């Protein structure tokens, strides 16, 4: 599958230009539904058609990386692994378009998907069966990535220790988390050092490290007619497969019983793919890696509603997690 070259943007007001790049009704309405790394809009036509338009944050993903995401989505669906979101090609036949939106000073990469029905699960629900199903789905994705022949020019982020907690972090420095003080800097720093040591020992064998979703948080799942749908592959990339397990608990790692939900995910995972004891034993390390990565994300994304809602409290709630991790593995 060929990964496309950039197409040239041209300016129209609002979303008119973006919609004109696709075979969409010109009288469609556009409503913001979420803002995180990117902005996602619901596009609705008076006739009843619905789509999801994802507008990329400038500089976050290259056009080639976005086309690579679409290539994996298409392969997962074609190979019968799971029913992934369906990307819609533009009039030029390419998945990734370039548009100038709402008088923005620079062009933005945009992708369009068919609308997915369903409701987002919430932490207050009984998530046992949801996580069992998700475990099996995740194992199928991992098995697929292990054997899939990626197209020439395939490009995705690598989510490893350095990009998360090292000196070149993708989502900001954990040291710049909200509400940091001398005690937290010392405690978090010792935790980061231990995470780094354990992951260096764990290694990157092909059965442990490969192309994965990398963001299986509740906001990226939909429940529909008894099935679990996985959406938003925007952060898919190369990482440890067990990092996917840690992302299940994103923003809820500190809640009593949250870690126990991973056992249901593991039950489902093992129905599809063998899991070594060493892989399961390292999941707490990936939970701490993800948690501190999100502390950094909150500190560097204070303009988002999610970061504002979490605030300093999220950093404070990380203290006990670090202490428990150091006591267990230090």
PDB file of C-alpha atoms in Angstrom:
ATOM      1  CA  UNK A   1       0.000   0.000   0.000  1.00  0.00           C
ATOM      2  CA  UNK A   2       1.465   3.376  -0.999  1.00  0.00           C
ATOM      3  CA  UNK A   3       1.824   6.089   1.630  1.00  0.00           C
ATOM      4  CA  UNK A   4       0.771   9.373   0.048  1.00  0.00           C
ATOM      5  CA  UNK A   5       2.707  12.535  -0.610  1.00  0.00           C
ATOM      6  CA  UNK A   6       1.295  15.775   0.898  1.00  0.00           C
ATOM      7  CA  UNK A   7      -1.444  17.565  -1.003  1.00  0.00           C
ATOM      8  CA  UNK A   8      -1.420  21.349  -1.169  1.00  0.00           C
ATOM      9  CA  UNK A   9      -3.846  23.281   1.080  1.00  0.00           C
ATOM     10  CA  UNK A  10      -6.032  26.093  -0.168  1.00  0.00           C
ATOM     11  CA  UNK A  11      -7.963  28.534   2.003  1.00  0.00           C
ATOM     12  CA  UNK A  12     -11.707  28.809   2.537  1.00  0.00           C
ATOM     13  CA  UNK A  13     -13.494  29.955   5.642  1.00  0.00           C
ATOM     14  CA  UNK A  14     -14.414  27.721   8.594  1.00  0.00           C
ATOM     15  CA  UNK A  15     -14.713  24.034   7.720  1.00  0.00           C
ATOM     16  CA  UNK A  16     -15.884  24.609   4.167  1.00  0.00           C
ATOM     17  CA  UNK A  17     -12.509  23.790   2.664  1.00  0.00           C
ATOM     18  CA  UNK A  18     -12.012  20.664   4.772  1.00  0.00           C
ATOM     19  CA  UNK A  19     -15.434  19.284   3.856  1.00  0.00           C
ATOM     20  CA  UNK A  20     -14.880  20.092   0.186  1.00  0.00           C
ATOM     21  CA  UNK A  21     -11.955  17.655   0.151  1.00  0.00           C
ATOM     22  CA  UNK A  22     -14.405  14.772   0.644  1.00  0.00           C
ATOM     23  CA  UNK A  23     -17.586  13.547  -0.975  1.00  0.00           C
ATOM     24  CA  UNK A  24     -19.728  15.133   1.752  1.00  0.00           C
ATOM     25  CA  UNK A  25     -22.872  17.250   1.653  1.00  0.00           C
ATOM     26  CA  UNK A  26     -21.902  20.915   1.604  1.00  0.00           C
ATOM     27  CA  UNK A  27     -24.678  21.751   4.078  1.00  0.00           C
ATOM     28  CA  UNK A  28     -23.292  19.381   6.738  1.00  0.00           C
ATOM     29  CA  UNK A  29     -22.872  20.728  10.270  1.00  0.00           C
ATOM     30  CA  UNK A  30     -19.670  20.375  12.289  1.00  0.00           C
ATOM     31  CA  UNK A  31     -19.571  20.126  16.103  1.00  0.00           C
ATOM     32  CA  UNK A  32     -16.545  19.739  18.392  1.00  0.00           C
ATOM     33  CA  UNK A  33     -16.861  16.601  20.534  1.00  0.00           C
ATOM     34  CA  UNK A  34     -13.382  16.274  22.087  1.00  0.00           C
ATOM     35  CA  UNK A  35     -10.034  18.014  22.329  1.00  0.00           C
ATOM     36  CA  UNK A  36      -6.895  16.246  23.535  1.00  0.00           C
ATOM     37  CA  UNK A  37      -3.795  15.855  21.389  1.00  0.00           C
ATOM     38  CA  UNK A  38      -6.137  16.548  18.487  1.00  0.00           C
ATOM     39  CA  UNK A  39      -9.624  17.885  17.930  1.00  0.00           C
ATOM     40  CA  UNK A  40     -12.430  15.553  16.924  1.00  0.00           C
ATOM     41  CA  UNK A  41     -15.594  16.868  15.310  1.00  0.00           C
ATOM     42  CA  UNK A  42     -18.887  15.223  14.491  1.00  0.00           C
ATOM     43  CA  UNK A  43     -20.014  15.963  10.954  1.00  0.00           C
ATOM     44  CA  UNK A  44     -23.753  15.546  10.337  1.00  0.00           C
ATOM     45  CA  UNK A  45     -25.746  15.860   7.168  1.00  0.00           C
ATOM     46  CA  UNK A  46     -29.431  16.857   7.203  1.00  0.00           C
ATOM     47  CA  UNK A  47     -30.112  13.590   5.381  1.00  0.00           C
ATOM     48  CA  UNK A  48     -28.801  11.653   8.380  1.00  0.00           C
ATOM     49  CA  UNK A  49     -25.218  10.827   7.397  1.00  0.00           C
ATOM     50  CA  UNK A  50     -22.611  11.061  10.182  1.00  0.00           C
ATOM     51  CA  UNK A  51     -18.820  11.114  10.204  1.00  0.00           C
ATOM     52  CA  UNK A  52     -15.956  11.872  12.588  1.00  0.00           C
ATOM     53  CA  UNK A  53     -13.414  14.456  11.442  1.00  0.00           C
ATOM     54  CA  UNK A  54     -10.106  14.386  13.297  1.00  0.00           C
ATOM     55  CA  UNK A  55      -8.024  17.538  13.068  1.00  0.00           C
ATOM     56  CA  UNK A  56      -4.408  16.934  14.000  1.00  0.00           C
ATOM     57  CA  UNK A  57      -2.463  19.172  16.353  1.00  0.00           C
ATOM     58  CA  UNK A  58       0.175  21.028  14.309  1.00  0.00           C
ATOM     59  CA  UNK A  59       3.496  19.219  14.328  1.00  0.00           C
ATOM     60  CA  UNK A  60       2.319  16.190  16.337  1.00  0.00           C
ATOM     61  CA  UNK A  61       2.131  13.574  13.575  1.00  0.00           C
ATOM     62  CA  UNK A  62       3.576  13.770  10.089  1.00  0.00           C
ATOM     63  CA  UNK A  63       1.383  13.084   7.095  1.00  0.00           C
ATOM     64  CA  UNK A  64       3.311   9.879   6.489  1.00  0.00           C
ATOM     65  CA  UNK A  65       2.699   8.760  10.093  1.00  0.00           C
ATOM     66  CA  UNK A  66      -1.038   9.383   9.711  1.00  0.00           C
ATOM     67  CA  UNK A  67      -1.145   7.448   6.451  1.00  0.00           C
ATOM     68  CA  UNK A  68       0.681   4.631   8.271  1.00  0.00           C
ATOM     69  CA  UNK A  69      -2.012   4.604  10.950  1.00  0.00           C
ATOM     70  CA  UNK A  70      -4.681   4.299   8.272  1.00  0.00           C
ATOM     71  CA  UNK A  71      -2.732   1.464   6.641  1.00  0.00           C
ATOM     72  CA  UNK A  72      -2.744  -0.571   9.867  1.00  0.00           C
ATOM     73  CA  UNK A  73      -6.440   0.147  10.447  1.00  0.00           C
ATOM     74  CA  UNK A  74      -7.232  -1.101   6.977  1.00  0.00           C
ATOM     75  CA  UNK A  75      -5.075  -4.201   7.423  1.00  0.00           C
ATOM     76  CA  UNK A  76      -6.658  -5.093  10.782  1.00  0.00           C
ATOM     77  CA  UNK A  77     -10.115  -4.889   9.243  1.00  0.00           C
ATOM     78  CA  UNK A  78      -9.162  -6.658   5.997  1.00  0.00           C
ATOM     79  CA  UNK A  79      -7.450  -9.506   7.871  1.00  0.00           C
ATOM     80  CA  UNK A  80     -10.467 -10.020  10.130  1.00  0.00           C
ATOM     81  CA  UNK A  81      -8.694  -9.065  13.351  1.00  0.00           C
ATOM     82  CA  UNK A  82     -11.252  -6.511  14.514  1.00  0.00           C
ATOM     83  CA  UNK A  83     -13.750  -4.023  13.153  1.00  0.00           C
ATOM     84  CA  UNK A  84     -11.608  -0.900  13.216  1.00  0.00           C
ATOM     85  CA  UNK A  85     -12.863   2.616  12.496  1.00  0.00           C
ATOM     86  CA  UNK A  86     -13.289   3.028   8.732  1.00  0.00           C
ATOM     87  CA  UNK A  87     -11.190   5.847   7.243  1.00  0.00           C
ATOM     88  CA  UNK A  88     -12.772   7.776   4.371  1.00  0.00           C
ATOM     89  CA  UNK A  89     -10.518   8.783   1.505  1.00  0.00           C
ATOM     90  CA  UNK A  90     -10.695  12.273   0.083  1.00  0.00           C
ATOM     91  CA  UNK A  91     -11.654  13.091  -3.468  1.00  0.00           C
ATOM     92  CA  UNK A  92      -8.011  12.668  -4.469  1.00  0.00           C
ATOM     93  CA  UNK A  93      -8.036   9.090  -3.166  1.00  0.00           C
ATOM     94  CA  UNK A  94      -5.805   9.791  -0.169  1.00  0.00           C
ATOM     95  CA  UNK A  95      -6.705   9.169   3.466  1.00  0.00           C
ATOM     96  CA  UNK A  96      -4.896  12.206   4.848  1.00  0.00           C
ATOM     97  CA  UNK A  97      -5.900  15.677   3.698  1.00  0.00           C
ATOM     98  CA  UNK A  98      -4.462  19.112   4.429  1.00  0.00           C
ATOM     99  CA  UNK A  99      -6.820  21.972   5.240  1.00  0.00           C
ATOM    100  CA  UNK A 100      -6.876  25.500   6.613  1.00  0.00           C
ATOM    101  CA  UNK A 101      -9.604  25.759   9.247  1.00  0.00           C
ATOM    102  CA  UNK A 102     -11.399  28.634  10.943  1.00  0.00           C
ATOM    103  CA  UNK A 103      -8.831  31.274  10.006  1.00  0.00           C
ATOM    104  CA  UNK A 104      -6.002  29.171  11.509  1.00  0.00           C
ATOM    105  CA  UNK A 105      -2.538  30.503  10.624  1.00  0.00           C
ATOM    106  CA  UNK A 106      -1.238  27.141   9.413  1.00  0.00           C
ATOM    107  CA  UNK A 107      -2.567  24.117   7.578  1.00  0.00           C
ATOM    108  CA  UNK A 108      -3.710  21.084   9.558  1.00  0.00           C
ATOM    109  CA  UNK A 109      -3.679  17.439   8.619  1.00  0.00           C
ATOM    110  CA  UNK A 110      -7.179  15.996   8.800  1.00  0.00           C
ATOM    111  CA  UNK A 111      -8.630  12.504   8.531  1.00  0.00           C
ATOM    112  CA  UNK A 112     -12.268  11.484   8.193  1.00  0.00           C
ATOM    113  CA  UNK A 113     -13.902   8.325   9.550  1.00  0.00           C
ATOM    114  CA  UNK A 114     -17.296   6.735   9.232  1.00  0.00           C
ATOM    115  CA  UNK A 115     -19.232   7.385  12.449  1.00  0.00           C
ATOM    116  CA  UNK A 116     -19.113   4.601  15.059  1.00  0.00           C
ATOM    117  CA  UNK A 117     -22.194   3.990  17.170  1.00  0.00           C
ATOM    118  CA  UNK A 118     -21.830   3.102  20.832  1.00  0.00           C
ATOM    119  CA  UNK A 119     -21.325   4.550  24.276  1.00  0.00           C
ATOM    120  CA  UNK A 120     -18.108   5.138  26.117  1.00  0.00           C
ATOM    121  CA  UNK A 121     -17.589   2.919  29.179  1.00  0.00           C
ATOM    122  CA  UNK A 122     -16.982   4.699  32.500  1.00  0.00           C
ATOM    123  CA  UNK A 123     -15.018   3.572  35.524  1.00  0.00           C
ATOM    124  CA  UNK A 124     -18.160   3.342  37.666  1.00  0.00           C
ATOM    125  CA  UNK A 125     -19.515   0.504  35.496  1.00  0.00           C
ATOM    126  CA  UNK A 126     -18.929  -3.199  35.965  1.00  0.00           C
ATOM    127  CA  UNK A 127     -16.066  -3.505  33.481  1.00  0.00           C
ATOM    128  CA  UNK A 128     -15.173  -7.163  34.022  1.00  0.00           C
ATOM    129  CA  UNK A 129     -16.655  -8.477  30.772  1.00  0.00           C
ATOM    130  CA  UNK A 130     -15.577  -5.374  28.868  1.00  0.00           C
ATOM    131  CA  UNK A 131     -11.964  -5.948  29.889  1.00  0.00           C
ATOM    132  CA  UNK A 132     -12.134  -9.689  29.134  1.00  0.00           C
ATOM    133  CA  UNK A 133     -13.341  -8.918  25.622  1.00  0.00           C
ATOM    134  CA  UNK A 134     -10.749  -6.189  25.244  1.00  0.00           C
ATOM    135  CA  UNK A 135      -8.006  -8.595  26.343  1.00  0.00           C
ATOM    136  CA  UNK A 136      -8.844 -10.968  23.501  1.00  0.00           C
ATOM    137  CA  UNK A 137      -9.046  -8.075  21.028  1.00  0.00           C
ATOM    138  CA  UNK A 138      -5.671  -6.736  22.168  1.00  0.00           C
ATOM    139  CA  UNK A 139      -4.026 -10.137  21.837  1.00  0.00           C
ATOM    140  CA  UNK A 140      -5.325 -10.408  18.264  1.00  0.00           C
ATOM    141  CA  UNK A 141      -3.848  -6.987  17.469  1.00  0.00           C
ATOM    142  CA  UNK A 142      -0.489  -7.991  18.947  1.00  0.00           C
ATOM    143  CA  UNK A 143      -0.439 -11.257  17.022  1.00  0.00           C
ATOM    144  CA  UNK A 144      -1.266  -9.378  13.828  1.00  0.00           C
ATOM    145  CA  UNK A 145       1.475  -6.792  14.318  1.00  0.00           C
ATOM    146  CA  UNK A 146       3.970  -9.612  14.871  1.00  0.00           C
ATOM    147  CA  UNK A 147       3.397 -11.004  11.372  1.00  0.00           C
ATOM    148  CA  UNK A 148       2.050  -8.106   9.306  1.00  0.00           C
ATOM    149  CA  UNK A 149       4.270  -6.922   6.465  1.00  0.00           C
ATOM    150  CA  UNK A 150       4.238  -3.147   6.908  1.00  0.00           C
ATOM    151  CA  UNK A 151       4.157  -1.037   3.740  1.00  0.00           C
ATOM    152  CA  UNK A 152       7.256   0.788   2.584  1.00  0.00           C
ATOM    153  CA  UNK A 153       7.655   4.120   4.358  1.00  0.00           C
ATOM    154  CA  UNK A 154       5.643   3.027   7.415  1.00  0.00           C
ATOM    155  CA  UNK A 155       6.241   5.538  10.204  1.00  0.00           C
ATOM    156  CA  UNK A 156       4.895   5.613  13.769  1.00  0.00           C
ATOM    157  CA  UNK A 157       6.080   6.890  17.148  1.00  0.00           C
ATOM    158  CA  UNK A 158       8.075   4.683  19.495  1.00  0.00           C
ATOM    159  CA  UNK A 159       6.719   4.717  23.051  1.00  0.00           C
ATOM    160  CA  UNK A 160       9.674   3.665  25.177  1.00  0.00           C
ATOM    161  CA  UNK A 161      11.328   4.829  28.371  1.00  0.00           C
ATOM    162  CA  UNK A 162      13.196   7.668  26.695  1.00  0.00           C
ATOM    163  CA  UNK A 163      10.174   9.092  24.874  1.00  0.00           C
ATOM    164  CA  UNK A 164       8.023   8.848  28.020  1.00  0.00           C
ATOM    165  CA  UNK A 165      10.257   9.697  30.977  1.00  0.00           C
ATOM    166  CA  UNK A 166      13.702  10.342  29.532  1.00  0.00           C
ATOM    167  CA  UNK A 167      15.425  13.544  28.512  1.00  0.00           C
ATOM    168  CA  UNK A 168      13.461  13.869  25.254  1.00  0.00           C
ATOM    169  CA  UNK A 169       9.879  13.209  26.385  1.00  0.00           C
ATOM    170  CA  UNK A 170       7.059  13.430  23.855  1.00  0.00           C
ATOM    171  CA  UNK A 171       4.386  14.697  26.277  1.00  0.00           C
ATOM    172  CA  UNK A 172       6.503  16.954  28.458  1.00  0.00           C
ATOM    173  CA  UNK A 173       8.765  16.355  31.445  1.00  0.00           C
ATOM    174  CA  UNK A 174       7.413  14.541  34.474  1.00  0.00           C
ATOM    175  CA  UNK A 175       9.381  17.051  36.578  1.00  0.00           C
ATOM    176  CA  UNK A 176       7.058  19.769  35.273  1.00  0.00           C
ATOM    177  CA  UNK A 177       3.909  18.060  36.509  1.00  0.00           C
ATOM    178  CA  UNK A 178       1.470  20.259  38.393  1.00  0.00           C
ATOM    179  CA  UNK A 179       2.114  20.734  42.108  1.00  0.00           C
ATOM    180  CA  UNK A 180       5.618  19.303  42.130  1.00  0.00           C
ATOM    181  CA  UNK A 181       7.758  19.951  45.220  1.00  0.00           C
ATOM    182  CA  UNK A 182      11.057  18.656  46.595  1.00  0.00           C
ATOM    183  CA  UNK A 183       9.476  15.543  48.137  1.00  0.00           C
ATOM    184  CA  UNK A 184       7.648  14.560  44.949  1.00  0.00           C
ATOM    185  CA  UNK A 185      10.667  15.250  42.771  1.00  0.00           C
ATOM    186  CA  UNK A 186      12.752  12.898  44.901  1.00  0.00           C
ATOM    187  CA  UNK A 187      10.073  10.188  45.145  1.00  0.00           C
ATOM    188  CA  UNK A 188       9.107  10.339  41.478  1.00  0.00           C
ATOM    189  CA  UNK A 189      12.758  10.471  40.454  1.00  0.00           C
ATOM    190  CA  UNK A 190      13.573   7.268  42.335  1.00  0.00           C
ATOM    191  CA  UNK A 191      10.532   5.647  40.762  1.00  0.00           C
ATOM    192  CA  UNK A 192      11.628   6.711  37.270  1.00  0.00           C
ATOM    193  CA  UNK A 193      15.114   5.282  37.867  1.00  0.00           C
ATOM    194  CA  UNK A 194      13.645   1.953  38.978  1.00  0.00           C
ATOM    195  CA  UNK A 195      11.315   1.839  35.965  1.00  0.00           C
ATOM    196  CA  UNK A 196      14.274   2.445  33.666  1.00  0.00           C
ATOM    197  CA  UNK A 197      16.351  -0.288  35.293  1.00  0.00           C
ATOM    198  CA  UNK A 198      13.561  -2.856  35.146  1.00  0.00           C
ATOM    199  CA  UNK A 199      12.682  -2.116  31.516  1.00  0.00           C
ATOM    200  CA  UNK A 200      16.322  -2.337  30.478  1.00  0.00           C
ATOM    201  CA  UNK A 201      16.422  -5.796  32.043  1.00  0.00           C
ATOM    202  CA  UNK A 202      13.054  -6.784  30.539  1.00  0.00           C
ATOM    203  CA  UNK A 203      14.296  -5.953  27.063  1.00  0.00           C
ATOM    204  CA  UNK A 204      12.654  -5.631  23.650  1.00  0.00           C
ATOM    205  CA  UNK A 205      12.388  -9.152  22.314  1.00  0.00           C
ATOM    206  CA  UNK A 206      10.027  -9.385  19.300  1.00  0.00           C
ATOM    207  CA  UNK A 207       7.417 -11.227  21.357  1.00  0.00           C
ATOM    208  CA  UNK A 208       7.411  -8.351  23.869  1.00  0.00           C
ATOM    209  CA  UNK A 209       7.847  -5.224  21.769  1.00  0.00           C
ATOM    210  CA  UNK A 210       6.105  -4.259  18.541  1.00  0.00           C
ATOM    211  CA  UNK A 211       3.330  -2.248  16.920  1.00  0.00           C
ATOM    212  CA  UNK A 212       0.498  -1.735  19.433  1.00  0.00           C
ATOM    213  CA  UNK A 213      -2.485   0.557  20.070  1.00  0.00           C
ATOM    214  CA  UNK A 214      -0.728   2.315  22.986  1.00  0.00           C
ATOM    215  CA  UNK A 215      -3.815   4.187  24.237  1.00  0.00           C
ATOM    216  CA  UNK A 216      -6.574   1.753  25.235  1.00  0.00           C
ATOM    217  CA  UNK A 217      -8.088   4.114  27.802  1.00  0.00           C
ATOM    218  CA  UNK A 218     -11.832   4.133  28.375  1.00  0.00           C
ATOM    219  CA  UNK A 219     -12.296   7.222  26.193  1.00  0.00           C
ATOM    220  CA  UNK A 220     -11.038   5.190  23.218  1.00  0.00           C
ATOM    221  CA  UNK A 221     -13.548   2.362  23.650  1.00  0.00           C
ATOM    222  CA  UNK A 222     -17.188   2.057  22.664  1.00  0.00           C
ATOM    223  CA  UNK A 223     -19.775  -0.439  23.874  1.00  0.00           C
ATOM    224  CA  UNK A 224     -22.341  -1.364  21.246  1.00  0.00           C
ATOM    225  CA  UNK A 225     -24.804  -4.248  21.126  1.00  0.00           C
ATOM    226  CA  UNK A 226     -22.742  -6.316  23.552  1.00  0.00           C
ATOM    227  CA  UNK A 227     -19.460  -5.743  21.735  1.00  0.00           C
ATOM    228  CA  UNK A 228     -16.392  -3.676  22.561  1.00  0.00           C
ATOM    229  CA  UNK A 229     -15.091  -1.386  19.841  1.00  0.00           C
ATOM    230  CA  UNK A 230     -11.565   0.037  19.848  1.00  0.00           C
ATOM    231  CA  UNK A 231     -11.293   3.498  18.311  1.00  0.00           C
ATOM    232  CA  UNK A 232      -8.708   6.278  17.971  1.00  0.00           C
ATOM    233  CA  UNK A 233      -5.459   4.665  16.870  1.00  0.00           C
ATOM    234  CA  UNK A 234      -3.808   8.102  16.730  1.00  0.00           C
ATOM    235  CA  UNK A 235      -1.111   7.112  19.247  1.00  0.00           C
ATOM    236  CA  UNK A 236      -0.518   3.608  17.920  1.00  0.00           C
ATOM    237  CA  UNK A 237       3.168   2.909  17.637  1.00  0.00           C
ATOM    238  CA  UNK A 238       6.022   0.699  18.708  1.00  0.00           C
ATOM    239  CA  UNK A 239       6.127  -0.211  22.365  1.00  0.00           C
ATOM    240  CA  UNK A 240       6.020  -3.100  24.787  1.00  0.00           C
ATOM    241  CA  UNK A 241       2.840  -5.090  24.282  1.00  0.00           C
ATOM    242  CA  UNK A 242       2.132  -5.031  28.019  1.00  0.00           C
ATOM    243  CA  UNK A 243       2.105  -1.240  27.874  1.00  0.00           C
ATOM    244  CA  UNK A 244      -1.348  -1.682  26.329  1.00  0.00           C
ATOM    245  CA  UNK A 245      -2.471  -3.281  29.614  1.00  0.00           C
ATOM    246  CA  UNK A 246      -1.324  -0.213  31.552  1.00  0.00           C
ATOM    247  CA  UNK A 247      -3.209   2.196  29.320  1.00  0.00           C
ATOM    248  CA  UNK A 248      -6.504   0.559  30.339  1.00  0.00           C
ATOM    249  CA  UNK A 249      -6.271   2.325  33.704  1.00  0.00           C
ATOM    250  CA  UNK A 250      -5.276   5.743  32.367  1.00  0.00           C
ATOM    251  CA  UNK A 251      -6.249   8.485  34.842  1.00  0.00           C
ATOM    252  CA  UNK A 252      -7.727   5.876  37.243  1.00  0.00           C
ATOM    253  CA  UNK A 253      -4.582   4.033  38.365  1.00  0.00           C
ATOM    254  CA  UNK A 254      -4.980   5.305  41.941  1.00  0.00           C
ATOM    255  CA  UNK A 255      -8.540   4.054  42.479  1.00  0.00           C
ATOM    256  CA  UNK A 256      -9.011   1.080  44.844  1.00  0.00           C
ATOM    257  CA  UNK A 257      -9.454  -2.087  42.821  1.00  0.00           C
ATOM    258  CA  UNK A 258      -8.418  -0.514  39.516  1.00  0.00           C
ATOM    259  CA  UNK A 259      -5.361  -2.726  39.160  1.00  0.00           C
ATOM    260  CA  UNK A 260      -7.578  -5.785  39.668  1.00  0.00           C
ATOM    261  CA  UNK A 261      -9.345  -5.033  36.395  1.00  0.00           C
ATOM    262  CA  UNK A 262      -6.192  -6.000  34.533  1.00  0.00           C
ATOM    263  CA  UNK A 263      -6.758  -9.616  35.646  1.00  0.00           C
ATOM    264  CA  UNK A 264      -9.916  -9.723  33.541  1.00  0.00           C
ATOM    265  CA  UNK A 265      -7.967  -8.308  30.587  1.00  0.00           C
ATOM    266  CA  UNK A 266      -5.347 -11.029  31.096  1.00  0.00           C
ATOM    267  CA  UNK A 267      -8.054 -13.719  31.127  1.00  0.00           C
ATOM    268  CA  UNK A 268      -9.239 -12.562  27.730  1.00  0.00           C
ATOM    269  CA  UNK A 269      -5.719 -12.105  26.398  1.00  0.00           C
ATOM    270  CA  UNK A 270      -4.739 -15.694  27.216  1.00  0.00           C
ATOM    271  CA  UNK A 271      -7.672 -17.068  25.229  1.00  0.00           C
ATOM    272  CA  UNK A 272      -5.828 -15.873  22.120  1.00  0.00           C
ATOM    273  CA  UNK A 273      -2.128 -15.534  22.864  1.00  0.00           C
ATOM    274  CA  UNK A 274       0.354 -17.125  25.226  1.00  0.00           C
ATOM    275  CA  UNK A 275       1.692 -14.788  27.881  1.00  0.00           C
ATOM    276  CA  UNK A 276       4.890 -15.492  29.799  1.00  0.00           C
ATOM    277  CA  UNK A 277       4.986 -15.023  33.547  1.00  0.00           C
ATOM    278  CA  UNK A 278       7.673 -12.365  33.171  1.00  0.00           C
ATOM    279  CA  UNK A 279       5.337 -10.316  30.957  1.00  0.00           C
ATOM    280  CA  UNK A 280       2.553 -10.346  33.533  1.00  0.00           C
ATOM    281  CA  UNK A 281       4.953  -9.553  36.365  1.00  0.00           C
ATOM    282  CA  UNK A 282       6.145  -6.403  34.600  1.00  0.00           C
ATOM    283  CA  UNK A 283       2.676  -4.887  34.133  1.00  0.00           C
ATOM    284  CA  UNK A 284       2.989  -2.814  37.370  1.00  0.00           C
ATOM    285  CA  UNK A 285       6.090  -1.218  35.839  1.00  0.00           C
ATOM    286  CA  UNK A 286       4.122  -0.230  32.754  1.00  0.00           C
ATOM    287  CA  UNK A 287       1.328   1.140  34.947  1.00  0.00           C
ATOM    288  CA  UNK A 288       3.848   3.404  36.691  1.00  0.00           C
ATOM    289  CA  UNK A 289       5.435   4.385  33.368  1.00  0.00           C
ATOM    290  CA  UNK A 290       2.022   5.383  32.033  1.00  0.00           C
ATOM    291  CA  UNK A 291       1.030   7.179  35.228  1.00  0.00           C
ATOM    292  CA  UNK A 292       4.138   9.365  35.275  1.00  0.00           C
ATOM    293  CA  UNK A 293       3.791   9.959  31.545  1.00  0.00           C
ATOM    294  CA  UNK A 294       0.274  11.260  32.234  1.00  0.00           C
ATOM    295  CA  UNK A 295       1.536  13.458  35.080  1.00  0.00           C
ATOM    296  CA  UNK A 296       3.770  15.032  32.441  1.00  0.00           C
ATOM    297  CA  UNK A 297       0.877  15.235  29.955  1.00  0.00           C
ATOM    298  CA  UNK A 298      -1.367  17.054  32.436  1.00  0.00           C
ATOM    299  CA  UNK A 299       1.398  19.551  33.168  1.00  0.00           C
ATOM    300  CA  UNK A 300       2.040  20.246  29.491  1.00  0.00           C
ATOM    301  CA  UNK A 301      -1.606  20.325  28.333  1.00  0.00           C
ATOM    302  CA  UNK A 302      -3.216  22.689  30.812  1.00  0.00           C
ATOM    303  CA  UNK A 303      -5.285  24.210  27.996  1.00  0.00           C
ATOM    304  CA  UNK A 304      -7.394  21.027  27.740  1.00  0.00           C
ATOM    305  CA  UNK A 305     -10.535  20.376  29.755  1.00  0.00           C
ATOM    306  CA  UNK A 306      -9.226  16.993  30.883  1.00  0.00           C
ATOM    307  CA  UNK A 307      -5.974  18.383  32.266  1.00  0.00           C
ATOM    308  CA  UNK A 308      -7.827  21.181  34.044  1.00  0.00           C
ATOM    309  CA  UNK A 309     -10.250  18.707  35.613  1.00  0.00           C
ATOM    310  CA  UNK A 310      -7.389  16.554  36.925  1.00  0.00           C
ATOM    311  CA  UNK A 311      -5.146  19.397  38.067  1.00  0.00           C
ATOM    312  CA  UNK A 312      -2.717  19.141  40.982  1.00  0.00           C
ATOM    313  CA  UNK A 313      -4.805  16.373  42.544  1.00  0.00           C
ATOM    314  CA  UNK A 314      -3.635  13.908  39.905  1.00  0.00           C
ATOM    315  CA  UNK A 315      -0.005  14.539  40.863  1.00  0.00           C
ATOM    316  CA  UNK A 316      -0.812  14.235  44.550  1.00  0.00           C
ATOM    317  CA  UNK A 317      -2.603  10.929  43.995  1.00  0.00           C
ATOM    318  CA  UNK A 318       0.528   9.577  42.312  1.00  0.00           C
ATOM    319  CA  UNK A 319       2.560   9.772  45.532  1.00  0.00           C
ATOM    320  CA  UNK A 320       1.103   6.624  47.089  1.00  0.00           C
ATOM    321  CA  UNK A 321       1.438   4.726  43.816  1.00  0.00           C
ATOM    322  CA  UNK A 322       5.156   5.549  43.643  1.00  0.00           C
ATOM    323  CA  UNK A 323       5.679   4.597  47.288  1.00  0.00           C
ATOM    324  CA  UNK A 324       3.939   1.242  46.779  1.00  0.00           C
ATOM    325  CA  UNK A 325       5.922   0.532  43.607  1.00  0.00           C
ATOM    326  CA  UNK A 326       9.246   1.296  45.307  1.00  0.00           C
ATOM    327  CA  UNK A 327       8.307  -0.868  48.278  1.00  0.00           C
ATOM    328  CA  UNK A 328       7.391  -3.772  46.011  1.00  0.00           C
ATOM    329  CA  UNK A 329      10.301  -3.671  43.573  1.00  0.00           C
ATOM    330  CA  UNK A 330      12.925  -1.354  45.049  1.00  0.00           C
TER     331      UNK A 330
END
